[in-house]
């Protein structure tokens, strides 16, 4: 376990403050399934950060958070609209379909980002009849699967658009912290204040041992989320240990410091690549850098450097920085990559 | 969090050795999704304990373990047979149905235990036509939901019966450790050696922070289990932290010591109740004691004592001991209960 | 196709008036999916028979009617309660689970009939938490799977009970016509007037070529039924041909005449068996007669007589009369059965 | 019902020979669920037409045929690949997802037709890991949703490609008859002989009252298709009446005559439009004509002429000819359309 990885921000471990919080949480017995004081404290903290109506539902992982949150927005005859390059569409096997039968309709993106114009055809195609799944929700990743971000204004335009079409809005925030850190925004400014209905809030990729959360901003969604969390196998019995981690992340701005650190490392990587004549494929707006490599060299690159083969045909690898990525890690990566340019 | 609870063995926390293993696992980066050295070590350890063909798939919780393992035994037109009092039937909301559409057919039990005779009608009723779901699997809990156990000979009779009817066998082993400790058996003697096909192995209730595992004994099930684990939202990205806990539990017999401790505490509780004229409703064969109380007094009992209201109509509460239950805990519980007899 | 069968009322063919209506419907072109004049006429006729708020949704078969109607009553975390001997539980393979993941909880019956007392435990067991599927609906067959019926007063007591527990009521009316004919009741008296929310109305077993209908009595269910009918594969494009049959059945009391004829034939069968010392296992209250036979003789009976092996262990065969069953058919059946008593 | 429609080929009624067959089938009683002589005769006829290994499973409609056939090709962690413009993707609400949780991945088409080159990226994107749904099947419509056809050679190339990628092949043959008639090919030449595994064979749109069929060409698929037909609500009890229609269609070449008639009418429509300067948007290779209209005029066109608004943004309406479309119908349509060019 000595390889310092850039394949994903799930290669890193647990932030010391989170581990300390876990140890502290291991005091005696506690009520299960969320009736414990740490979960209550987390709920309070989430209200502070997202607004008085916000409700938090800790889950095990991002797959679970996304599947439960999106299903809570859909009736069984509805579809969610997502960009074709999104994680939920490409990297969750059949989870959205197997767990309750959700239908996802895809639209193109610009560098991972949806716009009202890109989304509109998915709604225009719906004629209101039973023959067609009703587009009842849009799900957007912030930061996106391609390492880009939405500004608050862009999000407001998207939620306004969605609402004008009778649709609700879910944010896949596995890396929301990275976006907020990059944009200098609060979590609330990127969610509650722009009309988001429900979001997945990522912890696993930002220094937790494991744990993510669904944050419900429209109180009417609390019941479906609570029920579907259980029915989708995502309810933790010893929930205090998930809540303790999330609380540690949300207290004292650790979420932002961790994310900013990863963002900075991604910037550093991009900066170190530039002198080699290498420009990222997408703007580096969070903690991921998509690096062009000659397609023929890609297999050697991924054998040699701890990056992910993103697009073998086009020749793109992905490097994602973590909360604990060091300058030495970046230098070592650049050295490994440099042998192949 | 100072209440010492008997409502369930998920009220307890993390065993110190498990917490230490987690801390030790937090060393640098590691490949995600199970390609790490700790998961490899766990796989090796599981082969030692369950046989050379055994394969382990860590998951987040028992719901996930059961849903994935049972689905792996079923085609979409099949049914699993379970006792009507089993956890999977009563305490998992719609998870077995929502995640992939499993059908479960129930039969009565004797004190939580199935027998070939009790199972037979579910198979006799099947005439082979498409009108009826094919009973393709049986799922048995060991120890059972009522705190009783199956001997190896009883399990062998059950798997022989199942096979004679063309069905496979799943063990819900959320408390398998308690059964093995009570019976003085190895894990293998209660699973591999008696013809079990796949089992859920419980960790959460035996001293883990969170984590259970599916152990596949028939190699043909490895592919469906691996695929369904992901598609059912149960694949951990930072899997080393689940594996590290399971490894700590399985190394050096901690699983057995923890379970035996809980079993002993349950025995102590039963022994302390007897002088009060209170006899458990079911034989105490693991770590759970089902205690009769006057139905009218039940609300006051559960308000006063950290036990679960099991059957309000009949007047039964459940007390489950944990790996860290102390004699003082038992005495305090008996004192609290004693006020109501 | 000359065997006159009693295995089920689906062995018979099409009533001449229905066939004539089909021929008449085959005039030119018509809008598809229900926008045709015959479907409009059917909708009008259903309002006449079931009340001004009633809405009809023709489907292909009883499986579809039941699956769609019950799903329309359930959220994905809910359960429907049915008697353990009901058709939907035993004879639909995994359809309720596969199509949308419905969970059905069973209770015992008395001769196929539920009572508030028998249903109550399924509701009492629910504690409101997410761990348990919410019992949100009851589904009752009228006439029942065992050939018995509910009076209007019994139904009113059941719907009152259901409502007191927050549940809705579905009637599986594959043989509702037989019950209404037997009870001398209108369709409305057995459904709308006693507080039923939605029903499956059987046509296939009462003289149609093929076709059943969902009748929605609570207008709030129209949208889910319409959507789920399509999503469950039960929407006919050339719907006029299903509607024309249902219209022929509902006009001019054909439904009642057909059902009464079948009921009378069942009565005749029971009367002819009595002198042989054979008493039906359940009261003959619709068109089915459950006949006791020596278990050892059962294989020979079903080889010899066109009846269904209902319970091989107990020794019961089922004979169901159709709209076109003749006295000669009954006599031939009695003669065939008589050889085995 | 006097409007002669071109909105779809489901606006037409029942061919007289099919209605006669239905009347003839209504003779006495018959075993249910396919154990009747007419279904046996259909099975024999299908073996004649598709080869000795072919097995036929009558169903109610095309939605059911497609959902069941494609699900039979998929494990719960697999995906089917379809063109983005296909009927199954766009016009079946959430049926593929709701009934068993199928995942469909889309690729672009050229005028409705897939090619190995267009399909390849969906397979190239799959890396074999559990994170991604395994592309286990391709589903192609013949004729396509845009009224084009695949030659036998093109199909052979597609099945060869699929097999090279470990995938099976389903044909949505709702209008297979139209393709075969157009190409002068036998049914077998377009299916069995080119390596198709399973197909939906359309009857409803080619002169049946209602009824389609799944034809299984790989015997290993018979069991899943038979089981899923029931579990998907598509098993008819009075199956003789579906089989009788299909038999009438397949005997004596009625399927081809009906299809050829509709194709000819489509040709005639295209020919009559040409002098008006109107060229179909796609090649007319079956019985559908896609007609360009000024987008601003489209609402008036569909109000005035019995055609389907296909693409409101681009300005395209669809006219589909039926087995009974007359020259007068075509002339009336051209006259109605002509007012808007």
JSON list of C-alpha atoms in Angstrom, two decimals, chain B residues 245-335:
[
{"chain": "B", "resi": 245, "resn": "UNK", "atom": "CA", "xyz": [-11.94, -5.23, 9.84]},
{"chain": "B", "resi": 246, "resn": "UNK", "atom": "CA", "xyz": [-13.02, -8.65, 8.62]},
{"chain": "B", "resi": 247, "resn": "UNK", "atom": "CA", "xyz": [-9.42, -9.79, 8.66]},
{"chain": "B", "resi": 248, "resn": "UNK", "atom": "CA", "xyz": [-8.98, -8.66, 12.23]},
{"chain": "B", "resi": 249, "resn": "UNK", "atom": "CA", "xyz": [-12.12, -10.54, 13.16]},
{"chain": "B", "resi": 250, "resn": "UNK", "atom": "CA", "xyz": [-11.03, -13.74, 11.43]},
{"chain": "B", "resi": 251, "resn": "UNK", "atom": "CA", "xyz": [-7.44, -13.70, 12.54]},
{"chain": "B", "resi": 252, "resn": "UNK", "atom": "CA", "xyz": [-6.49, -15.18, 15.81]},
{"chain": "B", "resi": 253, "resn": "UNK", "atom": "CA", "xyz": [-10.02, -16.32, 16.63]},
{"chain": "B", "resi": 254, "resn": "UNK", "atom": "CA", "xyz": [-11.37, -12.92, 17.61]},
{"chain": "B", "resi": 255, "resn": "UNK", "atom": "CA", "xyz": [-14.68, -13.79, 15.91]},
{"chain": "B", "resi": 256, "resn": "UNK", "atom": "CA", "xyz": [-15.09, -16.75, 18.24]},
{"chain": "B", "resi": 257, "resn": "UNK", "atom": "CA", "xyz": [-14.01, -14.97, 21.39]},
{"chain": "B", "resi": 258, "resn": "UNK", "atom": "CA", "xyz": [-16.39, -12.09, 20.73]},
{"chain": "B", "resi": 259, "resn": "UNK", "atom": "CA", "xyz": [-19.25, -14.43, 19.96]},
{"chain": "B", "resi": 260, "resn": "UNK", "atom": "CA", "xyz": [-18.57, -16.66, 22.95]},
{"chain": "B", "resi": 261, "resn": "UNK", "atom": "CA", "xyz": [-18.50, -13.62, 25.19]},
{"chain": "B", "resi": 262, "resn": "UNK", "atom": "CA", "xyz": [-21.89, -12.53, 23.94]},
{"chain": "B", "resi": 263, "resn": "UNK", "atom": "CA", "xyz": [-23.26, -16.05, 24.26]},
{"chain": "B", "resi": 264, "resn": "UNK", "atom": "CA", "xyz": [-22.01, -16.28, 27.81]},
{"chain": "B", "resi": 265, "resn": "UNK", "atom": "CA", "xyz": [-23.64, -12.99, 28.66]},
{"chain": "B", "resi": 266, "resn": "UNK", "atom": "CA", "xyz": [-26.92, -14.28, 27.27]},
{"chain": "B", "resi": 267, "resn": "UNK", "atom": "CA", "xyz": [-26.57, -17.40, 29.39]},
{"chain": "B", "resi": 268, "resn": "UNK", "atom": "CA", "xyz": [-25.87, -15.28, 32.42]},
{"chain": "B", "resi": 269, "resn": "UNK", "atom": "CA", "xyz": [-28.97, -13.23, 31.75]},
{"chain": "B", "resi": 270, "resn": "UNK", "atom": "CA", "xyz": [-31.10, -16.35, 31.46]},
{"chain": "B", "resi": 271, "resn": "UNK", "atom": "CA", "xyz": [-29.58, -17.70, 34.66]},
{"chain": "B", "resi": 272, "resn": "UNK", "atom": "CA", "xyz": [-30.28, -14.49, 36.55]},
{"chain": "B", "resi": 273, "resn": "UNK", "atom": "CA", "xyz": [-33.88, -14.46, 35.33]},
{"chain": "B", "resi": 274, "resn": "UNK", "atom": "CA", "xyz": [-34.65, -17.99, 36.40]},
{"chain": "B", "resi": 275, "resn": "UNK", "atom": "CA", "xyz": [-34.71, -17.24, 40.14]},
{"chain": "B", "resi": 276, "resn": "UNK", "atom": "CA", "xyz": [-37.34, -14.65, 39.29]},
{"chain": "B", "resi": 277, "resn": "UNK", "atom": "CA", "xyz": [-39.45, -17.40, 37.80]},
{"chain": "B", "resi": 278, "resn": "UNK", "atom": "CA", "xyz": [-38.80, -16.23, 34.26]},
{"chain": "B", "resi": 279, "resn": "UNK", "atom": "CA", "xyz": [-37.97, -18.83, 31.62]},
{"chain": "B", "resi": 280, "resn": "UNK", "atom": "CA", "xyz": [-36.88, -17.75, 28.12]},
{"chain": "B", "resi": 281, "resn": "UNK", "atom": "CA", "xyz": [-39.47, -18.30, 25.39]},
{"chain": "B", "resi": 282, "resn": "UNK", "atom": "CA", "xyz": [-36.95, -20.08, 23.16]},
{"chain": "B", "resi": 283, "resn": "UNK", "atom": "CA", "xyz": [-33.86, -22.10, 24.05]},
{"chain": "B", "resi": 284, "resn": "UNK", "atom": "CA", "xyz": [-30.90, -19.75, 24.53]},
{"chain": "B", "resi": 285, "resn": "UNK", "atom": "CA", "xyz": [-28.49, -21.17, 21.98]},
{"chain": "B", "resi": 286, "resn": "UNK", "atom": "CA", "xyz": [-26.69, -18.04, 20.84]},
{"chain": "B", "resi": 287, "resn": "UNK", "atom": "CA", "xyz": [-26.62, -14.50, 22.23]},
{"chain": "B", "resi": 288, "resn": "UNK", "atom": "CA", "xyz": [-30.32, -13.66, 22.30]},
{"chain": "B", "resi": 289, "resn": "UNK", "atom": "CA", "xyz": [-32.80, -14.14, 25.11]},
{"chain": "B", "resi": 290, "resn": "UNK", "atom": "CA", "xyz": [-36.51, -13.83, 24.46]},
{"chain": "B", "resi": 291, "resn": "UNK", "atom": "CA", "xyz": [-38.18, -12.91, 27.71]},
{"chain": "B", "resi": 292, "resn": "UNK", "atom": "CA", "xyz": [-41.87, -13.26, 28.51]},
{"chain": "B", "resi": 293, "resn": "UNK", "atom": "CA", "xyz": [-43.50, -10.25, 30.10]},
{"chain": "B", "resi": 294, "resn": "UNK", "atom": "CA", "xyz": [-47.13, -9.51, 30.82]},
{"chain": "B", "resi": 295, "resn": "UNK", "atom": "CA", "xyz": [-48.44, -7.87, 27.62]},
{"chain": "B", "resi": 296, "resn": "UNK", "atom": "CA", "xyz": [-49.92, -5.05, 29.64]},
{"chain": "B", "resi": 297, "resn": "UNK", "atom": "CA", "xyz": [-46.53, -4.36, 31.17]},
{"chain": "B", "resi": 298, "resn": "UNK", "atom": "CA", "xyz": [-44.59, -4.49, 27.91]},
{"chain": "B", "resi": 299, "resn": "UNK", "atom": "CA", "xyz": [-44.70, -0.76, 27.12]},
{"chain": "B", "resi": 300, "resn": "UNK", "atom": "CA", "xyz": [-43.38, 0.02, 30.58]},
{"chain": "B", "resi": 301, "resn": "UNK", "atom": "CA", "xyz": [-40.70, -2.66, 30.23]},
{"chain": "B", "resi": 302, "resn": "UNK", "atom": "CA", "xyz": [-39.31, -1.29, 27.00]},
{"chain": "B", "resi": 303, "resn": "UNK", "atom": "CA", "xyz": [-39.48, 2.24, 28.37]},
{"chain": "B", "resi": 304, "resn": "UNK", "atom": "CA", "xyz": [-37.52, 1.15, 31.38]},
{"chain": "B", "resi": 305, "resn": "UNK", "atom": "CA", "xyz": [-35.09, -1.46, 30.07]},
{"chain": "B", "resi": 306, "resn": "UNK", "atom": "CA", "xyz": [-32.87, -1.42, 26.96]},
{"chain": "B", "resi": 307, "resn": "UNK", "atom": "CA", "xyz": [-34.63, -4.36, 25.29]},
{"chain": "B", "resi": 308, "resn": "UNK", "atom": "CA", "xyz": [-36.66, -4.69, 22.10]},
{"chain": "B", "resi": 309, "resn": "UNK", "atom": "CA", "xyz": [-40.42, -5.08, 22.04]},
{"chain": "B", "resi": 310, "resn": "UNK", "atom": "CA", "xyz": [-40.54, -8.35, 20.14]},
{"chain": "B", "resi": 311, "resn": "UNK", "atom": "CA", "xyz": [-44.17, -9.36, 20.34]},
{"chain": "B", "resi": 312, "resn": "UNK", "atom": "CA", "xyz": [-46.52, -6.88, 21.91]},
{"chain": "B", "resi": 313, "resn": "UNK", "atom": "CA", "xyz": [-49.54, -9.13, 21.62]},
{"chain": "B", "resi": 314, "resn": "UNK", "atom": "CA", "xyz": [-47.97, -12.19, 23.21]},
{"chain": "B", "resi": 315, "resn": "UNK", "atom": "CA", "xyz": [-45.78, -10.24, 25.60]},
{"chain": "B", "resi": 316, "resn": "UNK", "atom": "CA", "xyz": [-42.20, -10.97, 24.59]},
{"chain": "B", "resi": 317, "resn": "UNK", "atom": "CA", "xyz": [-39.14, -8.73, 24.69]},
{"chain": "B", "resi": 318, "resn": "UNK", "atom": "CA", "xyz": [-35.77, -9.53, 23.19]},
{"chain": "B", "resi": 319, "resn": "UNK", "atom": "CA", "xyz": [-32.40, -9.00, 24.84]},
{"chain": "B", "resi": 320, "resn": "UNK", "atom": "CA", "xyz": [-29.29, -9.51, 22.72]},
{"chain": "B", "resi": 321, "resn": "UNK", "atom": "CA", "xyz": [-25.84, -9.55, 24.28]},
{"chain": "B", "resi": 322, "resn": "UNK", "atom": "CA", "xyz": [-22.81, -8.07, 22.58]},
{"chain": "B", "resi": 323, "resn": "UNK", "atom": "CA", "xyz": [-19.09, -8.83, 22.55]},
{"chain": "B", "resi": 324, "resn": "UNK", "atom": "CA", "xyz": [-18.63, -6.23, 25.28]},
{"chain": "B", "resi": 325, "resn": "UNK", "atom": "CA", "xyz": [-21.60, -6.91, 27.51]},
{"chain": "B", "resi": 326, "resn": "UNK", "atom": "CA", "xyz": [-20.51, -6.98, 31.14]},
{"chain": "B", "resi": 327, "resn": "UNK", "atom": "CA", "xyz": [-21.87, -8.70, 34.20]},
{"chain": "B", "resi": 328, "resn": "UNK", "atom": "CA", "xyz": [-22.85, -5.24, 35.42]},
{"chain": "B", "resi": 329, "resn": "UNK", "atom": "CA", "xyz": [-24.86, -4.73, 32.25]},
{"chain": "B", "resi": 330, "resn": "UNK", "atom": "CA", "xyz": [-26.68, -7.97, 32.86]},
{"chain": "B", "resi": 331, "resn": "UNK", "atom": "CA", "xyz": [-27.34, -7.14, 36.47]},
{"chain": "B", "resi": 332, "resn": "UNK", "atom": "CA", "xyz": [-28.64, -3.71, 35.57]},
{"chain": "B", "resi": 333, "resn": "UNK", "atom": "CA", "xyz": [-30.94, -5.25, 32.99]},
{"chain": "B", "resi": 334, "resn": "UNK", "atom": "CA", "xyz": [-32.26, -7.84, 35.41]},
{"chain": "B", "resi": 335, "resn": "UNK", "atom": "CA", "xyz": [-32.89, -5.13, 37.94]}
]
